[in-house]
mmCIF file of C-alpha atoms and ligand atoms in Angstrom:
data_model
loop_
_atom_site.group_PDB
_atom_site.id
_atom_site.type_symbol
_atom_site.label_atom_id
_atom_site.label_comp_id
_atom_site.label_asym_id
_atom_site.label_seq_id
_atom_site.Cartn_x
_atom_site.Cartn_y
_atom_site.Cartn_z
ATOM 1 C CA MET A 21 141.847 148.712 -83.236
ATOM 2 C CA SER A 22 139.117 150.434 -80.934
ATOM 3 C CA ASP A 23 139.666 153.782 -79.393
ATOM 4 C CA VAL A 24 137.886 153.166 -76.217
ATOM 5 C CA PHE A 25 140.158 153.805 -73.125
ATOM 6 C CA SER A 26 139.531 149.836 -71.909
ATOM 7 C CA LEU A 27 142.510 148.049 -70.563
ATOM 8 C CA ALA A 28 141.112 144.842 -71.891
ATOM 9 C CA LYS A 29 140.352 145.784 -75.211
ATOM 10 C CA ALA A 30 143.439 147.125 -76.013
ATOM 11 C CA TYR A 31 144.799 144.306 -75.042
ATOM 12 C CA GLU A 32 142.201 142.157 -76.807
ATOM 13 C CA LYS A 33 145.441 140.312 -79.178
ATOM 14 C CA TYR A 34 147.869 139.885 -75.873
ATOM 15 C CA PHE A 35 145.989 138.181 -73.371
ATOM 16 C CA LYS A 36 143.007 138.876 -70.871
ATOM 17 C CA ILE A 37 143.094 140.901 -67.980
ATOM 18 C CA GLY A 38 141.668 140.226 -64.827
ATOM 19 C CA ALA A 39 141.104 141.486 -61.475
ATOM 20 C CA ALA A 40 140.440 140.170 -57.473
ATOM 21 C CA VAL A 41 137.039 140.616 -56.080
ATOM 22 C CA ALA A 42 135.756 140.258 -53.104
ATOM 23 C CA ASP A 43 131.823 139.979 -52.245
ATOM 24 C CA MET A 44 131.704 143.566 -50.069
ATOM 25 C CA ASN A 45 133.430 145.248 -53.098
ATOM 26 C CA VAL A 46 132.324 143.694 -56.322
ATOM 27 C CA GLU A 47 129.349 145.971 -56.843
ATOM 28 C CA GLY A 48 131.281 149.148 -56.335
ATOM 29 C CA TYR A 49 134.045 148.327 -58.484
ATOM 30 C CA TYR A 50 131.036 147.257 -61.076
ATOM 31 C CA ASP A 51 132.061 149.923 -63.533
ATOM 32 C CA VAL A 52 136.134 150.052 -63.596
ATOM 33 C CA LEU A 53 135.204 146.251 -64.447
ATOM 34 C CA SER A 54 133.490 146.749 -67.379
ATOM 35 C CA GLN A 55 135.171 149.117 -69.106
ATOM 36 C CA HIS A 56 138.736 147.471 -68.168
ATOM 37 C CA PHE A 57 138.731 143.846 -67.072
ATOM 38 C CA ASN A 58 137.420 140.314 -68.815
ATOM 39 C CA SER A 59 138.173 138.077 -66.122
ATOM 40 C CA ILE A 60 137.357 137.984 -62.121
ATOM 41 C CA THR A 61 138.828 135.806 -59.004
ATOM 42 C CA PRO A 62 137.015 135.937 -56.094
ATOM 43 C CA GLU A 63 139.981 136.887 -53.997
ATOM 44 C CA ASN A 64 138.528 134.624 -51.117
ATOM 45 C CA GLU A 65 135.187 133.178 -51.732
ATOM 46 C CA MET A 66 135.802 130.163 -53.641
ATOM 47 C CA LYS A 67 138.687 129.065 -50.478
ATOM 48 C CA PHE A 68 138.037 125.684 -48.899
ATOM 49 C CA SER A 69 136.906 127.217 -45.111
ATOM 50 C CA GLU A 70 134.637 129.960 -47.086
ATOM 51 C CA THR A 71 132.814 127.273 -49.141
ATOM 52 C CA GLU A 72 132.740 124.309 -46.843
ATOM 53 C CA PRO A 73 133.453 125.372 -42.998
ATOM 54 C CA ARG A 74 132.292 121.937 -41.556
ATOM 55 C CA GLU A 75 132.451 118.881 -43.528
ATOM 56 C CA GLY A 76 129.653 118.314 -46.110
ATOM 57 C CA GLU A 77 128.114 121.846 -45.003
ATOM 58 C CA PHE A 78 128.508 124.272 -47.923
ATOM 59 C CA THR A 79 128.360 128.135 -47.957
ATOM 60 C CA PHE A 80 128.139 129.464 -51.435
ATOM 61 C CA GLU A 81 126.287 132.985 -51.236
ATOM 62 C CA ARG A 82 129.645 134.854 -51.302
ATOM 63 C CA ALA A 83 130.745 133.171 -54.314
ATOM 64 C CA ASP A 84 127.237 132.876 -55.933
ATOM 65 C CA HIS A 85 127.659 136.933 -55.614
ATOM 66 C CA ILE A 86 130.404 137.300 -57.647
ATOM 67 C CA PHE A 87 129.334 134.957 -60.797
ATOM 68 C CA ASP A 88 126.060 136.843 -60.836
ATOM 69 C CA VAL A 89 128.356 139.748 -60.847
ATOM 70 C CA ALA A 90 130.451 137.734 -63.806
ATOM 71 C CA LYS A 91 127.220 137.079 -65.610
ATOM 72 C CA ARG A 92 126.195 140.163 -65.474
ATOM 73 C CA LEU A 93 129.634 141.600 -67.254
ATOM 74 C CA GLY A 94 129.249 138.733 -69.821
ATOM 75 C CA ILE A 95 132.641 137.416 -68.560
ATOM 76 C CA LYS A 96 133.864 134.191 -66.769
ATOM 77 C CA VAL A 97 135.571 132.958 -63.524
ATOM 78 C CA ARG A 98 139.216 132.208 -62.989
ATOM 79 C CA ALA A 99 138.550 130.533 -59.862
ATOM 80 C CA HIS A 100 141.032 130.252 -57.328
ATOM 81 C CA ALA A 101 143.059 127.686 -54.842
ATOM 82 C CA PRO A 102 140.668 125.326 -53.124
ATOM 83 C CA VAL A 103 143.692 123.359 -51.882
ATOM 84 C CA TRP A 104 145.997 125.816 -50.117
ATOM 85 C CA HIS A 105 147.411 125.238 -46.543
ATOM 86 C CA ASN A 106 145.803 128.648 -45.688
ATOM 87 C CA GLN A 107 141.776 129.041 -44.722
ATOM 88 C CA THR A 108 141.269 125.329 -44.279
ATOM 89 C CA GLY A 109 138.952 124.200 -41.449
ATOM 90 C CA ARG A 110 140.943 121.923 -39.542
ATOM 91 C CA TRP A 111 138.841 119.252 -40.298
ATOM 92 C CA MET A 112 140.680 118.600 -43.277
ATOM 93 C CA TYR A 113 143.125 116.976 -41.289
ATOM 94 C CA ALA A 114 141.391 114.652 -38.460
ATOM 95 C CA ASP A 115 139.610 111.828 -38.471
ATOM 96 C CA GLY A 116 138.022 112.279 -34.922
ATOM 97 C CA ASP A 117 141.096 112.625 -32.502
ATOM 98 C CA LYS A 118 143.208 110.940 -35.071
ATOM 99 C CA PRO A 119 145.159 112.431 -37.674
ATOM 100 C CA ALA A 120 143.535 111.896 -41.076
ATOM 101 C CA ALA A 121 144.736 109.082 -43.157
ATOM 102 C CA PRO A 122 145.866 110.279 -46.884
ATOM 103 C CA GLU A 123 142.611 108.699 -48.652
ATOM 104 C CA LEU A 124 140.359 110.507 -46.337
ATOM 105 C CA ILE A 125 141.700 113.937 -47.336
ATOM 106 C CA TYR A 126 141.698 112.611 -51.078
ATOM 107 C CA GLU A 127 137.805 111.941 -50.609
ATOM 108 C CA ARG A 128 137.146 114.850 -48.954
ATOM 109 C CA ILE A 129 139.224 116.995 -51.823
ATOM 110 C CA ASP A 130 137.157 115.261 -54.543
ATOM 111 C CA ALA A 131 133.973 115.499 -52.933
ATOM 112 C CA HIS A 132 134.569 118.923 -52.493
ATOM 113 C CA PHE A 133 135.631 119.802 -55.941
ATOM 114 C CA LYS A 134 132.779 117.814 -57.052
ATOM 115 C CA LYS A 135 130.230 120.109 -55.524
ATOM 116 C CA LEU A 136 132.201 123.550 -56.996
ATOM 117 C CA CYS A 137 132.153 122.448 -60.224
ATOM 118 C CA GLU A 138 128.165 121.122 -60.218
ATOM 119 C CA ARG A 139 127.491 124.301 -58.962
ATOM 120 C CA TYR A 140 129.840 127.040 -61.333
ATOM 121 C CA GLY A 141 130.166 124.396 -64.264
ATOM 122 C CA ASP A 142 131.783 126.482 -67.336
ATOM 123 C CA ASN A 143 131.299 129.602 -65.915
ATOM 124 C CA ILE A 144 135.180 128.694 -64.944
ATOM 125 C CA TYR A 145 137.174 128.467 -67.372
ATOM 126 C CA ALA A 146 140.760 128.187 -65.029
ATOM 127 C CA TRP A 147 141.679 127.009 -61.871
ATOM 128 C CA ASP A 148 144.041 127.351 -59.463
ATOM 129 C CA VAL A 149 143.820 123.884 -57.775
ATOM 130 C CA VAL A 150 146.671 124.251 -55.445
ATOM 131 C CA ASN A 151 148.415 126.931 -54.091
ATOM 132 C CA GLU A 152 151.905 127.546 -53.047
ATOM 133 C CA ALA A 153 152.856 123.990 -52.307
ATOM 134 C CA ALA A 154 156.621 124.603 -53.266
ATOM 135 C CA LEU A 155 159.320 125.518 -50.665
ATOM 136 C CA ASP A 156 159.751 128.992 -50.112
ATOM 137 C CA ASP A 157 162.509 130.815 -47.715
ATOM 138 C CA GLY A 158 160.670 133.404 -46.525
ATOM 139 C CA PRO A 159 160.064 133.785 -42.547
ATOM 140 C CA GLY A 160 156.511 131.914 -42.618
ATOM 141 C CA CYS A 161 157.235 129.086 -44.684
ATOM 142 C CA GLU A 162 156.566 125.649 -42.633
ATOM 143 C CA ARG A 163 160.107 123.987 -43.283
ATOM 144 C CA GLY A 164 160.485 119.679 -42.849
ATOM 145 C CA GLU A 165 162.594 117.081 -44.504
ATOM 146 C CA SER A 166 161.857 118.032 -47.931
ATOM 147 C CA ASP A 167 163.544 120.441 -50.151
ATOM 148 C CA THR A 168 160.783 120.858 -52.435
ATOM 149 C CA TYR A 169 157.490 121.088 -50.373
ATOM 150 C CA ARG A 170 156.550 123.406 -47.946
ATOM 151 C CA ALA A 171 156.077 121.258 -44.703
ATOM 152 C CA SER A 172 152.282 121.812 -44.280
ATOM 153 C CA GLU A 173 149.818 119.857 -42.952
ATOM 154 C CA TYR A 174 148.664 118.251 -45.961
ATOM 155 C CA PHE A 175 152.135 117.560 -46.963
ATOM 156 C CA ASN A 176 153.177 115.913 -43.797
ATOM 157 C CA LEU A 177 150.032 113.996 -43.923
ATOM 158 C CA CYS A 178 149.986 113.122 -48.063
ATOM 159 C CA GLY A 179 153.183 113.905 -48.922
ATOM 160 C CA THR A 180 152.839 115.034 -52.413
ATOM 161 C CA GLY A 181 149.911 112.875 -52.871
ATOM 162 C CA PHE A 182 147.622 115.592 -52.105
ATOM 163 C CA ILE A 183 148.559 117.671 -54.961
ATOM 164 C CA GLU A 184 148.196 115.016 -57.150
ATOM 165 C CA ALA A 185 145.327 113.601 -56.178
ATOM 166 C CA ALA A 186 143.965 117.636 -56.479
ATOM 167 C CA PHE A 187 144.916 117.744 -60.137
ATOM 168 C CA ARG A 188 143.162 114.317 -60.624
ATOM 169 C CA SER A 189 139.775 115.321 -59.249
ATOM 170 C CA MET A 190 139.631 118.780 -60.762
ATOM 171 C CA ASP A 191 140.477 116.821 -64.661
ATOM 172 C CA LYS A 192 137.611 114.481 -63.589
ATOM 173 C CA TYR A 193 135.081 117.272 -62.726
ATOM 174 C CA ALA A 194 136.404 120.103 -64.554
ATOM 175 C CA PRO A 195 137.266 118.664 -67.652
ATOM 176 C CA ASN A 196 137.027 121.847 -69.708
ATOM 177 C CA ALA A 197 139.087 124.116 -67.528
ATOM 178 C CA GLN A 198 142.658 124.631 -67.727
ATOM 179 C CA LEU A 199 144.203 123.879 -64.324
ATOM 180 C CA PHE A 200 146.952 126.193 -62.986
ATOM 181 C CA TYR A 201 149.555 125.336 -60.205
ATOM 182 C CA ASN A 202 149.460 128.896 -58.541
ATOM 183 C CA ASP A 203 152.663 130.303 -56.245
ATOM 184 C CA TYR A 204 154.548 133.153 -55.156
ATOM 185 C CA SER A 205 158.798 134.063 -55.398
ATOM 186 C CA GLU A 206 158.457 132.121 -58.344
ATOM 187 C CA CYS A 207 161.471 134.377 -60.458
ATOM 188 C CA VAL A 208 164.034 133.490 -57.071
ATOM 189 C CA PRO A 209 165.911 130.980 -58.270
ATOM 190 C CA GLU A 210 166.011 128.536 -55.766
ATOM 191 C CA LYS A 211 162.504 128.879 -55.367
ATOM 192 C CA ARG A 212 161.747 128.369 -59.421
ATOM 193 C CA GLU A 213 163.601 125.163 -59.014
ATOM 194 C CA ARG A 214 161.584 123.956 -56.375
ATOM 195 C CA ILE A 215 158.511 124.626 -58.889
ATOM 196 C CA VAL A 216 159.728 123.135 -61.365
ATOM 197 C CA ARG A 217 160.388 119.779 -59.584
ATOM 198 C CA LEU A 218 156.913 120.201 -58.741
ATOM 199 C CA ILE A 219 155.001 120.511 -61.630
ATOM 200 C CA ARG A 220 157.485 117.760 -63.345
ATOM 201 C CA ASN A 221 156.352 115.512 -60.793
ATOM 202 C CA LEU A 222 152.765 115.409 -61.908
ATOM 203 C CA GLN A 223 153.786 115.564 -65.663
ATOM 204 C CA ASP A 224 155.839 112.497 -64.665
ATOM 205 C CA LYS A 225 152.988 110.583 -63.494
ATOM 206 C CA GLY A 226 150.586 111.528 -66.385
ATOM 207 C CA ILE A 227 148.260 114.297 -64.555
ATOM 208 C CA ARG A 228 146.807 116.700 -66.400
ATOM 209 C CA ILE A 229 148.080 120.329 -65.380
ATOM 210 C CA ASP A 230 147.957 122.644 -68.023
ATOM 211 C CA GLY A 231 149.406 126.328 -66.615
ATOM 212 C CA PHE A 232 151.558 127.678 -63.810
ATOM 213 C CA GLY A 233 150.053 130.843 -62.158
ATOM 214 C CA MET A 234 152.630 133.650 -61.642
ATOM 215 C CA GLN A 235 151.740 135.523 -59.002
ATOM 216 C CA GLN A 236 154.101 138.468 -59.134
ATOM 217 C CA HIS A 237 153.367 140.774 -55.988
ATOM 218 C CA TYR A 238 156.462 143.215 -55.598
ATOM 219 C CA PHE A 239 157.897 144.419 -52.286
ATOM 220 C CA ALA A 240 161.015 145.541 -54.160
ATOM 221 C CA ALA A 241 161.733 146.704 -57.925
ATOM 222 C CA PRO A 242 161.667 143.564 -59.955
ATOM 223 C CA ASP A 243 164.488 141.379 -61.477
ATOM 224 C CA PHE A 244 164.051 141.901 -65.489
ATOM 225 C CA ASP A 245 166.201 139.137 -66.460
ATOM 226 C CA GLU A 246 164.887 136.710 -64.083
ATOM 227 C CA LEU A 247 161.135 137.642 -64.888
ATOM 228 C CA LYS A 248 162.012 136.635 -68.485
ATOM 229 C CA ARG A 249 164.022 133.630 -67.552
ATOM 230 C CA SER A 250 161.388 132.500 -65.214
ATOM 231 C CA ILE A 251 158.565 133.056 -67.851
ATOM 232 C CA GLU A 252 160.810 131.142 -70.529
ATOM 233 C CA THR A 253 161.434 128.094 -67.769
ATOM 234 C CA TYR A 254 157.705 127.186 -66.698
ATOM 235 C CA ALA A 255 156.520 128.212 -70.635
ATOM 236 C CA GLY A 256 159.614 125.543 -71.359
ATOM 237 C CA LEU A 257 157.535 122.923 -69.282
ATOM 238 C CA GLY A 258 154.952 123.267 -72.010
ATOM 239 C CA LEU A 259 152.778 124.880 -69.885
ATOM 240 C CA ARG A 260 150.157 128.021 -70.290
ATOM 241 C CA LEU A 261 151.096 131.007 -68.144
ATOM 242 C CA HIS A 262 149.081 133.431 -65.940
ATOM 243 C CA ILE A 263 150.200 136.362 -63.860
ATOM 244 C CA THR A 264 147.573 135.532 -61.407
ATOM 245 C CA GLU A 265 147.880 137.979 -57.737
ATOM 246 C CA LEU A 266 149.919 141.545 -59.641
ATOM 247 C CA ASP A 267 150.716 144.198 -57.270
ATOM 248 C CA ILE A 268 153.135 146.646 -56.607
ATOM 249 C CA SER A 269 153.877 148.180 -53.421
ATOM 250 C CA LEU A 270 154.672 151.489 -53.308
ATOM 251 C CA MET A 271 158.058 149.737 -51.646
ATOM 252 C CA ALA A 272 159.379 148.551 -54.433
ATOM 253 C CA THR A 273 160.132 152.144 -55.119
ATOM 254 C CA MET A 274 162.996 152.552 -52.129
ATOM 255 C CA ASN A 275 163.339 149.328 -51.266
ATOM 256 C CA GLN A 276 167.089 147.977 -50.778
ATOM 257 C CA SER A 277 166.167 144.503 -50.128
ATOM 258 C CA GLU A 278 163.785 142.090 -52.108
ATOM 259 C CA HIS A 279 161.682 141.499 -48.796
ATOM 260 C CA ARG A 280 158.690 143.528 -47.732
ATOM 261 C CA ILE A 281 159.802 146.487 -45.370
ATOM 262 C CA LYS A 282 158.136 146.022 -41.805
ATOM 263 C CA PHE A 283 157.567 147.658 -38.206
ATOM 264 C CA GLY A 284 160.579 147.996 -36.720
ATOM 265 C CA ASP A 285 162.628 147.690 -40.148
ATOM 266 C CA PRO A 286 165.371 150.531 -40.387
ATOM 267 C CA GLY A 287 163.338 152.758 -43.386
ATOM 268 C CA PHE A 288 160.147 151.577 -42.250
ATOM 269 C CA GLU A 289 159.318 155.439 -40.507
ATOM 270 C CA GLU A 290 160.551 156.953 -43.598
ATOM 271 C CA TYR A 291 158.071 154.606 -45.721
ATOM 272 C CA MET A 292 155.189 155.389 -43.521
ATOM 273 C CA ARG A 293 156.013 159.159 -43.821
ATOM 274 C CA GLU A 294 156.083 158.945 -47.961
ATOM 275 C CA ALA A 295 153.269 155.660 -47.818
ATOM 276 C CA MET A 296 150.482 158.459 -45.671
ATOM 277 C CA SER A 297 151.056 161.502 -48.687
ATOM 278 C CA PRO A 298 153.148 159.843 -51.759
ATOM 279 C CA THR A 299 155.311 162.316 -53.680
ATOM 280 C CA PRO A 300 154.005 162.551 -57.130
ATOM 281 C CA GLU A 301 157.303 161.234 -57.971
ATOM 282 C CA LYS A 302 156.941 158.180 -56.102
ATOM 283 C CA LEU A 303 153.964 157.404 -57.775
ATOM 284 C CA ALA A 304 155.589 158.024 -60.988
ATOM 285 C CA LYS A 305 158.092 155.566 -60.062
ATOM 286 C CA LEU A 306 155.739 152.873 -59.697
ATOM 287 C CA GLU A 307 153.433 153.598 -62.604
ATOM 288 C CA ASP A 308 156.797 152.870 -64.362
ATOM 289 C CA ILE A 309 157.076 149.619 -62.776
ATOM 290 C CA TYR A 310 154.027 148.435 -64.648
ATOM 291 C CA VAL A 311 154.960 150.401 -67.737
ATOM 292 C CA ARG A 312 158.068 147.916 -67.873
ATOM 293 C CA LEU A 313 156.101 144.601 -66.718
ATOM 294 C CA PHE A 314 153.591 144.816 -69.197
ATOM 295 C CA GLU A 315 156.519 145.476 -71.859
ATOM 296 C CA VAL A 316 158.267 141.949 -70.637
ATOM 297 C CA TYR A 317 154.505 140.149 -70.651
ATOM 298 C CA ARG A 318 153.401 141.547 -74.011
ATOM 299 C CA SER A 319 156.724 140.337 -75.410
ATOM 300 C CA TYR A 320 155.842 136.722 -73.939
ATOM 301 C CA SER A 321 151.826 137.006 -75.039
ATOM 302 C CA ASP A 322 152.576 133.583 -76.950
ATOM 303 C CA VAL A 323 152.416 132.008 -73.541
ATOM 304 C CA ILE A 324 150.621 134.353 -71.425
ATOM 305 C CA ASP A 325 147.179 133.971 -71.965
ATOM 306 C CA CYS A 326 145.740 136.145 -68.708
ATOM 307 C CA VAL A 327 147.277 138.877 -66.480
ATOM 308 C CA THR A 328 145.354 139.250 -62.968
ATOM 309 C CA THR A 329 146.017 141.962 -60.572
ATOM 310 C CA TRP A 330 145.209 141.322 -56.619
ATOM 311 C CA GLY A 331 142.441 143.557 -56.634
ATOM 312 C CA VAL A 332 140.615 146.871 -58.434
ATOM 313 C CA ALA A 333 141.655 149.994 -57.236
ATOM 314 C CA ASP A 334 143.681 151.478 -53.912
ATOM 315 C CA ASP A 335 140.869 151.922 -52.097
ATOM 316 C CA TYR A 336 141.104 148.191 -50.824
ATOM 317 C CA THR A 337 144.159 146.044 -51.186
ATOM 318 C CA TRP A 338 145.182 143.494 -48.733
ATOM 319 C CA LEU A 339 148.776 144.761 -48.924
ATOM 320 C CA ASP A 340 147.323 147.811 -46.276
ATOM 321 C CA TYR A 341 146.988 145.208 -43.740
ATOM 322 C CA PHE A 342 149.517 142.371 -44.476
ATOM 323 C CA GLY A 343 151.512 142.083 -41.265
ATOM 324 C CA VAL A 344 149.135 144.870 -39.630
ATOM 325 C CA LYS A 345 147.728 143.845 -36.024
ATOM 326 C CA PRO A 346 144.394 144.346 -35.008
ATOM 327 C CA GLY A 347 144.503 148.161 -33.776
ATOM 328 C CA GLU A 348 147.201 148.812 -35.516
ATOM 329 C CA GLN A 349 147.902 151.608 -38.602
ATOM 330 C CA ILE A 350 147.370 150.212 -41.826
ATOM 331 C CA ILE A 351 150.508 150.552 -44.036
ATOM 332 C CA LYS A 352 149.516 152.232 -47.413
ATOM 333 C CA GLN A 353 150.901 150.841 -50.291
ATOM 334 C CA HIS A 354 149.076 152.084 -53.322
ATOM 335 C CA PRO A 355 149.865 149.176 -55.481
ATOM 336 C CA LEU A 356 147.170 148.770 -58.281
ATOM 337 C CA LEU A 357 145.602 150.388 -61.553
ATOM 338 C CA PHE A 358 143.253 152.319 -60.094
ATOM 339 C CA ASN A 359 143.515 155.008 -57.826
ATOM 340 C CA GLU A 360 141.330 155.582 -53.963
ATOM 341 C CA LYS A 361 138.830 157.185 -56.189
ATOM 342 C CA HIS A 362 138.724 154.393 -59.044
ATOM 343 C CA GLU A 363 140.051 156.926 -61.007
ATOM 344 C CA ALA A 364 142.732 154.892 -63.814
ATOM 345 C CA LYS A 365 146.425 156.072 -63.310
ATOM 346 C CA ASP A 366 148.396 157.729 -65.667
ATOM 347 C CA CYS A 367 150.030 154.487 -66.334
ATOM 348 C CA VAL A 368 146.740 153.125 -67.469
ATOM 349 C CA ARG A 369 146.759 155.364 -70.986
ATOM 350 C CA LYS A 370 150.455 154.474 -71.282
ATOM 351 C CA LEU A 371 149.730 150.610 -70.988
ATOM 352 C CA ILE A 372 146.629 151.311 -73.572
ATOM 353 C CA GLU A 373 148.703 153.155 -76.316
ATOM 354 C CA ALA A 374 151.571 150.642 -75.435
ATOM 355 C CA ALA A 375 149.160 147.973 -77.162
ATOM 356 C CA ARG A 376 148.455 149.601 -80.241
HETATM 357 C C1 LIG B 27 148.334 134.479 -51.663
HETATM 358 C C2 LIG B 27 146.789 133.758 -51.723
HETATM 359 C C3 LIG B 27 145.947 135.008 -52.257
HETATM 360 C C4 LIG B 27 145.825 135.588 -51.378
HETATM 361 C C5 LIG B 27 147.381 136.404 -50.861
HETATM 362 C C6 LIG B 27 146.496 137.790 -50.021
HETATM 363 O O1 LIG B 27 149.131 135.083 -52.488
HETATM 364 O O2 LIG B 27 147.082 133.130 -53.176
HETATM 365 O O3 LIG B 27 144.775 134.020 -52.190
HETATM 366 O O4 LIG B 27 145.423 134.971 -49.778
HETATM 367 O O5 LIG B 27 147.914 135.770 -50.859
HETATM 368 O O6 LIG B 27 145.261 138.287 -50.074
#
């Protein structure tokens, strides 16, 4: 075992260590990435509206930049979320003034995947082909007739066909990459059952799906039993698992409910006071959750191949802006493994030691 202070090196025998990066921050994180990570995911740069804002008009500059950094780092990319109900142009669902027929949507997905795969090919080792298509009970999830699927525009027009078409097309163009379905609240029992039904539907139709991406965003303390049960359930489908979007909000150290504490909620003011200058005790509690989560991940390293954090360091995280309207104060969350100065938090040392 090498003595180099590196998460990726320490975890070589368990799984890859990944991070989501953005075109605008990836150079600033270069040193941390090269020391600690061996997988990267473009946070937004490969989503549909980024790469094909108008039909047939492709824009790859921002994604190209991240692939260029990956090349310099000597690592491959975990590509993320081309088929998702968010960040997709309205044109996808329309045929002139009429709603698009399912076949037209499948053709558009196919043409898009072909273009992306021709460009990036085997520099991608895994794809989140479809993101968040399962129904969920939280606010903001479109509910319809289905008790399994989110009533997204895709689903309303195509039923489950868009998921099947997406996996079939990606199988054709990315024969060497692992194909994942990716979702959140994946350890909540009711949602887990829906995700299982969604995956089984693909498997029953003989469609290749290699893995499930467990997002692992934490706003409350993890339920470790449900986490283990979930890993076993998904792995029991014969799938490889990636932890795809891990982050732990400081809320997880004080939240009594399982949901995010929002502006106006009881406890919000108290949270804000803490979050603007967190006590060492609260920060240590957050880091302790990382240590305990990794203990679980390591114990399932026979089925987990990659653990990706959704960001690199606390100076940039989507969570600080989640639910914040323009002009409002950001809601600090301190959710990553590296602090605002890009220094490793103490838990990084603990995670490295625990891997020895
Ligand atoms: C979801 C998506 C990600 C990202 C986050 C918020 O989890 O899968 O691509 O957009 O929301 O940043």
